[in-house]
PDB file of C-alpha atoms in Angstrom:
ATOM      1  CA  UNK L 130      13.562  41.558  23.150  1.00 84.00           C
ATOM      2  CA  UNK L 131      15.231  39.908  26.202  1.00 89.00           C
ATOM      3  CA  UNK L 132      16.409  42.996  26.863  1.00 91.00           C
ATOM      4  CA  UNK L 133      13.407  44.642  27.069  1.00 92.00           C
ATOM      5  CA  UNK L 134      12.246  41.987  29.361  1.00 92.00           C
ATOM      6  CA  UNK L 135      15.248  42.417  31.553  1.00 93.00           C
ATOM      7  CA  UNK L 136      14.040  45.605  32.029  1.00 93.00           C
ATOM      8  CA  UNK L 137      10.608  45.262  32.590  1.00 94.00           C
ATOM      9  CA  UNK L 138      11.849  42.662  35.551  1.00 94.00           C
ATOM     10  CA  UNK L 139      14.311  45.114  36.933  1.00 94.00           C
ATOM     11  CA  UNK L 140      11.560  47.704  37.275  1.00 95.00           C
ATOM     12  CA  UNK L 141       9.206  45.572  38.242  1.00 95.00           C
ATOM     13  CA  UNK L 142      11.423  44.437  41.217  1.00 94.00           C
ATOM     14  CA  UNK L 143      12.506  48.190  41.818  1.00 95.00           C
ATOM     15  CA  UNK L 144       8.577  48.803  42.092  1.00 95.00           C
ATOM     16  CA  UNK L 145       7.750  46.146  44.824  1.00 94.00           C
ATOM     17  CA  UNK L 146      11.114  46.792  46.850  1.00 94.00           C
ATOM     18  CA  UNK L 147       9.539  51.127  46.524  1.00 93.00           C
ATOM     19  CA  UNK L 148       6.313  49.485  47.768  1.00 95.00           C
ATOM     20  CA  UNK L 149       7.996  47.441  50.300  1.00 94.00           C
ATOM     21  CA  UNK L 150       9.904  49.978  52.006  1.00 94.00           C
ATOM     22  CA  UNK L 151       6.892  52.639  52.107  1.00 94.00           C
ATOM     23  CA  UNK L 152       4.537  50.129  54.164  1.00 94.00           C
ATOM     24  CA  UNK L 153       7.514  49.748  56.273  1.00 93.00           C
ATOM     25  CA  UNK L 154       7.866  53.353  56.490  1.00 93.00           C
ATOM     26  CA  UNK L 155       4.592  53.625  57.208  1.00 93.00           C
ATOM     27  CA  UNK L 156       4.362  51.385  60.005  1.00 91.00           C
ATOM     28  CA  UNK L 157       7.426  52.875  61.666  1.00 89.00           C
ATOM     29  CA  UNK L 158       4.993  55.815  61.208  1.00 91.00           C
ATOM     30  CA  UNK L 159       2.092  54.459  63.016  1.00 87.00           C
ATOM     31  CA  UNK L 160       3.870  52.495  65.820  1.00 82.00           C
ATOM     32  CA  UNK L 161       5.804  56.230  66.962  1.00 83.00           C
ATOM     33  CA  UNK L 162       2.679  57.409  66.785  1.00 83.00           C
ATOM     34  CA  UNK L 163       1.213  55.096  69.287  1.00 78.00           C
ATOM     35  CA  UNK L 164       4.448  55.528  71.351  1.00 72.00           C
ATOM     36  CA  UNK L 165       3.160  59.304  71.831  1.00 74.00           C
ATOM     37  CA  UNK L 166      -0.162  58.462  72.423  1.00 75.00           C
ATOM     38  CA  UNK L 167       0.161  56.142  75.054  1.00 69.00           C
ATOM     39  CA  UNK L 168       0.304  57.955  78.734  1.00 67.00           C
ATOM     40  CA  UNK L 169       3.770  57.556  80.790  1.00 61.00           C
ATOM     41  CA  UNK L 170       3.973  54.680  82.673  1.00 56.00           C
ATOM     42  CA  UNK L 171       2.818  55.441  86.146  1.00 57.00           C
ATOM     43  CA  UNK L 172       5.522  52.943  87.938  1.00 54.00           C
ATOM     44  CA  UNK L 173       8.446  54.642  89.275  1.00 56.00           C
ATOM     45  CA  UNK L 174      11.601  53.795  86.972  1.00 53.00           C
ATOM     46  CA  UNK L 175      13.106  51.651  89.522  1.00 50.00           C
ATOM     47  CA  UNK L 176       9.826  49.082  89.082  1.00 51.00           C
ATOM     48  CA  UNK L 177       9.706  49.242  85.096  1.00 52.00           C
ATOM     49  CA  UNK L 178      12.147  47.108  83.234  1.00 55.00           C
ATOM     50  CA  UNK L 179      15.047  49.329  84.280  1.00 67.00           C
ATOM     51  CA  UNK L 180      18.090  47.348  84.328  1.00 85.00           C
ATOM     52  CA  UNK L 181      19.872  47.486  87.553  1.00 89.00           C
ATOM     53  CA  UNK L 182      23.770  47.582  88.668  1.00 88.00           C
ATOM     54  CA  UNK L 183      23.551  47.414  92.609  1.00 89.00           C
ATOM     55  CA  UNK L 184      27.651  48.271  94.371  1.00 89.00           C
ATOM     56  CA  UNK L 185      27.636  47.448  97.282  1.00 86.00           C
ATOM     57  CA  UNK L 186      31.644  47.369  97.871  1.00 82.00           C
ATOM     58  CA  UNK L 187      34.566  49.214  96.122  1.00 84.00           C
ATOM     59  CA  UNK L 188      35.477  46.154  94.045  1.00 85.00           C
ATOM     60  CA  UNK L 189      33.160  44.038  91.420  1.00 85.00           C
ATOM     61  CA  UNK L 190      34.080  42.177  88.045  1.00 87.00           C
ATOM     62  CA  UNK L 191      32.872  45.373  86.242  1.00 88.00           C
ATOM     63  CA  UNK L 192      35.649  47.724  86.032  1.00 91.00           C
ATOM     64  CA  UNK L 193      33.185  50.672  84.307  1.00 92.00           C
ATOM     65  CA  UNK L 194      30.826  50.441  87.122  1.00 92.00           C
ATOM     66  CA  UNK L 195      33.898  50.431  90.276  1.00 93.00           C
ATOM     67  CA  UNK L 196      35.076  53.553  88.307  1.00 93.00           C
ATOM     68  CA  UNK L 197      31.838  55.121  87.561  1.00 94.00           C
ATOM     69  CA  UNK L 198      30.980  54.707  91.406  1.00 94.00           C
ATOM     70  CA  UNK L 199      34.209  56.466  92.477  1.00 94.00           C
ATOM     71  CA  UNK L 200      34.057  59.360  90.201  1.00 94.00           C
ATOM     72  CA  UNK L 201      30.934  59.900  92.051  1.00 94.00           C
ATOM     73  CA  UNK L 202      32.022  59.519  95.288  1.00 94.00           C
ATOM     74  CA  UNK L 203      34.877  62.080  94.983  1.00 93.00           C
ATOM     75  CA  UNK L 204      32.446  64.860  93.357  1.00 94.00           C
ATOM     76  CA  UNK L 205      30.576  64.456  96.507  1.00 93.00           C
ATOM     77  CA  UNK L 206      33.410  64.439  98.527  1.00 92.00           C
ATOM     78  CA  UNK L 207      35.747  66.944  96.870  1.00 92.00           C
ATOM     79  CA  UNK L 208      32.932  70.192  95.664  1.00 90.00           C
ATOM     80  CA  UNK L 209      30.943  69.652  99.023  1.00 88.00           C
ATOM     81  CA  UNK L 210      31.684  72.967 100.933  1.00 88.00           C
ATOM     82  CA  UNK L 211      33.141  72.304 104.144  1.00 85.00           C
ATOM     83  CA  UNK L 212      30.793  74.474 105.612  1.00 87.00           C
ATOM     84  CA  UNK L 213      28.100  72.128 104.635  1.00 84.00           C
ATOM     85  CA  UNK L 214      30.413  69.219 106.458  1.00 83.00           C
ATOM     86  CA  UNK L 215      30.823  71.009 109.476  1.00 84.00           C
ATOM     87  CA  UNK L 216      26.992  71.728 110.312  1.00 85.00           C
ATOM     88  CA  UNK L 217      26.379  68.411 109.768  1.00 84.00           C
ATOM     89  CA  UNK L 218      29.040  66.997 112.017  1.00 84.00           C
ATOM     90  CA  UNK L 219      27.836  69.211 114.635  1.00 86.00           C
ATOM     91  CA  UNK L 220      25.166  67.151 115.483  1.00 84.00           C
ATOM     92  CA  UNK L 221      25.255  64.128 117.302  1.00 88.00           C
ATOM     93  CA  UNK L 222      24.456  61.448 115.259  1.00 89.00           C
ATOM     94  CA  UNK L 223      25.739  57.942 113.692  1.00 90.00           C
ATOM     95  CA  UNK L 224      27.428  57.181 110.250  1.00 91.00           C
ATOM     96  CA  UNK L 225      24.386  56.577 107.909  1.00 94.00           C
ATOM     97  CA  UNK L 226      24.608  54.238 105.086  1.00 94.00           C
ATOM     98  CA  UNK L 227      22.784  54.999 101.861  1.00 94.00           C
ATOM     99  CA  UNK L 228      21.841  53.832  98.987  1.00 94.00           C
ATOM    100  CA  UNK L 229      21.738  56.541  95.637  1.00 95.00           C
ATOM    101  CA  UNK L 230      20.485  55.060  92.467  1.00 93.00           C
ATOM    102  CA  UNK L 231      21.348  57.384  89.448  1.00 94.00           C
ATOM    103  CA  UNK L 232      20.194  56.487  85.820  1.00 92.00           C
ATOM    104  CA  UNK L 233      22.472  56.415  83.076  1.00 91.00           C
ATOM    105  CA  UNK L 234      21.919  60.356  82.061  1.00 91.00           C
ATOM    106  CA  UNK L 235      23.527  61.179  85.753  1.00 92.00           C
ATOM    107  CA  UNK L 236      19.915  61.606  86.936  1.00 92.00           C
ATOM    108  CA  UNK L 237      19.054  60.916  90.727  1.00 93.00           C
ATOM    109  CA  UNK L 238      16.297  58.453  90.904  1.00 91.00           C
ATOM    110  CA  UNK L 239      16.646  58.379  94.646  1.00 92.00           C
ATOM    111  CA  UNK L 240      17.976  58.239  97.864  1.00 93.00           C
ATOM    112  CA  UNK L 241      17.635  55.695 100.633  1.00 93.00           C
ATOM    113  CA  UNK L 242      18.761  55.062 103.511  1.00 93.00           C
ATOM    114  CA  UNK L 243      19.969  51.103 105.000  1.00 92.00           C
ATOM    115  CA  UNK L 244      20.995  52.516 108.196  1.00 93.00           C
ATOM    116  CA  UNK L 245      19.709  56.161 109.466  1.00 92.00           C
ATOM    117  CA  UNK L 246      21.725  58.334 111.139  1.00 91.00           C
ATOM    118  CA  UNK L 247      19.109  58.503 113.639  1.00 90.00           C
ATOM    119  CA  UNK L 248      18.898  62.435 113.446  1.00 89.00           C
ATOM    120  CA  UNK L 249      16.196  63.404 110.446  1.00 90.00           C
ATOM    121  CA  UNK L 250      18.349  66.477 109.635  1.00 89.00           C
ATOM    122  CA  UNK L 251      21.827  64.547 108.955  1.00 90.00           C
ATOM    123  CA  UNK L 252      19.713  62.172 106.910  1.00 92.00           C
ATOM    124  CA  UNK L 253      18.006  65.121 104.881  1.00 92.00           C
ATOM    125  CA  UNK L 254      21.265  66.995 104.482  1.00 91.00           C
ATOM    126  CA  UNK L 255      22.506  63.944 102.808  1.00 93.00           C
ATOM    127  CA  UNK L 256      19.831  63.723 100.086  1.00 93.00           C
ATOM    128  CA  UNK L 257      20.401  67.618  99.053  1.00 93.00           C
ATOM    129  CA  UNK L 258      23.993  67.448  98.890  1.00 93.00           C
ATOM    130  CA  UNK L 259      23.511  64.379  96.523  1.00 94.00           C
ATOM    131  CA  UNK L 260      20.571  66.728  94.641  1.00 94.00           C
ATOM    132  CA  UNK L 261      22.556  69.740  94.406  1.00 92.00           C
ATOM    133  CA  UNK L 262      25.656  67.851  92.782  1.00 92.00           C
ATOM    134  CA  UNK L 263      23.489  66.114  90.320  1.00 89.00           C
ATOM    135  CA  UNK L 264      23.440  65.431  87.620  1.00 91.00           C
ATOM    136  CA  UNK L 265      26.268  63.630  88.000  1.00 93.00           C
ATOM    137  CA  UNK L 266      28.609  62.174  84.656  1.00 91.00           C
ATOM    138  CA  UNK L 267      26.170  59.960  82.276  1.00 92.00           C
ATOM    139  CA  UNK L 268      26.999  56.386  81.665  1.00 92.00           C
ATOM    140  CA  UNK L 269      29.909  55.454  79.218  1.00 91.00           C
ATOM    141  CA  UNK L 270      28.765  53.377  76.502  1.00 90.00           C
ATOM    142  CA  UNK L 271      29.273  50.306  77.781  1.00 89.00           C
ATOM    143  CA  UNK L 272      27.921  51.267  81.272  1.00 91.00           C
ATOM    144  CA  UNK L 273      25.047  51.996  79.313  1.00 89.00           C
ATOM    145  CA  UNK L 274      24.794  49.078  77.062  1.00 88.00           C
ATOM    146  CA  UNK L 275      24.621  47.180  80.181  1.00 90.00           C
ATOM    147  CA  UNK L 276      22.763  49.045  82.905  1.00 91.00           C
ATOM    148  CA  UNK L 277      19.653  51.793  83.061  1.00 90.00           C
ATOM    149  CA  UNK L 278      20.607  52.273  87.269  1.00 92.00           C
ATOM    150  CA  UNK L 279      23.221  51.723  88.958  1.00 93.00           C
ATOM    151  CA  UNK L 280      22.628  52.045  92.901  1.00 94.00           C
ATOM    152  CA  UNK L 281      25.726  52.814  94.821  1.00 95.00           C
ATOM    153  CA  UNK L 282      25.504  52.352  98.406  1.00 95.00           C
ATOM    154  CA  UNK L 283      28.169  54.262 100.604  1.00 95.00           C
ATOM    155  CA  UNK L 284      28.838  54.949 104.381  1.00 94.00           C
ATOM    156  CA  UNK L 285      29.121  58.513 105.075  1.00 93.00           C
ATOM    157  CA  UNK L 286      31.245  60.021 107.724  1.00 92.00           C
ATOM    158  CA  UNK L 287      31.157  64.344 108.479  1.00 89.00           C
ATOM    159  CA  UNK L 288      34.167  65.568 110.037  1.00 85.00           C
ATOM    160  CA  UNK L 289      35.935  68.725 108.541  1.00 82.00           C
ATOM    161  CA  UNK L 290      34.783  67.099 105.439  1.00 85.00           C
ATOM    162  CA  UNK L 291      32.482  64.500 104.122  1.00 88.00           C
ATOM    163  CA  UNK L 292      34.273  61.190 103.768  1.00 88.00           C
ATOM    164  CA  UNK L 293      32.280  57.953 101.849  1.00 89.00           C
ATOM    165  CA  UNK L 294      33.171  54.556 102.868  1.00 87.00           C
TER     166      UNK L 294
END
């Protein structure tokens, strides 16, 4: 008899714990489904909840992110064609600083500029030579873990090639 009772208890448990999971299936369910209902949000990425890495500098406590900004640096600077470097340099114009935020899938959010080269071509060349290269490496896992954007901000010099300081 107590064994029978054991029994009932142990399926009785098994049968809540069945119903359990189902209405937790089922709001999993219902919440994805609201996910794809709801319209994209309208704010650019940059003013969502995006969280942002800003290097400024070659150096910061963050080893990933010094690393991550380098490797991008030298695929800009290395698979440029000099061609490309040369018609730029031609003009006369001043180093222009910019700013390139990429998200963590190697995506180009955008491109901005903190000082203008003064010459609207230079400053355009710059934004397709970071569009054509893109998309760049994603995040590493803890890049990612950390950061949605990271914003790199370089000085760029055109001689026979492009050089970022």
């Amino acid at each position: 008899q107590e064994e029978k009772a054991e029994d009932a208890r142990r399926a009785a448990r098994r049968e809540a714990m069945g119903r359990i999971l189902n209405e937790e299936a089922a709001k999993r369910k219902a919440a994805e489904a609201a996910a794809a209902a709801r319209p994209p949000s309208t704010l650019p990425y940059s003013y969502s909840t995006a969280r942002r890495a800003r290097l400024w500098g070659r150096t910061d406590a963050n080893i990933e992110l010094v690393q991550f900004a380098e490797s991008w640096a030298r695929k800009i600077q290395f698979n440029t064609p000099v061609e490309t470097a040369r018609e730029v340099a031609k003009r006369p114009h001043t180093s222009p600083m910019g700013s390139v935020a990429i998200r963590s899938d190697g995506s180009v959010e955008s491109v901005t500029f903190v000082v203008s080269s003064g010459v609207a071509e230079v400053d355009e060349a710059i934004r397709q030579i970071v569009q054509s290269h893109a998309p760049y490496q994603a995040f590493s896992p803890a890049l990612a873990r950390e950061y949605d954007v990271v914003e790199v901000r370089r000085t760029w010099h055109f001689d026979t090639a492009i050089r970022l300081y």
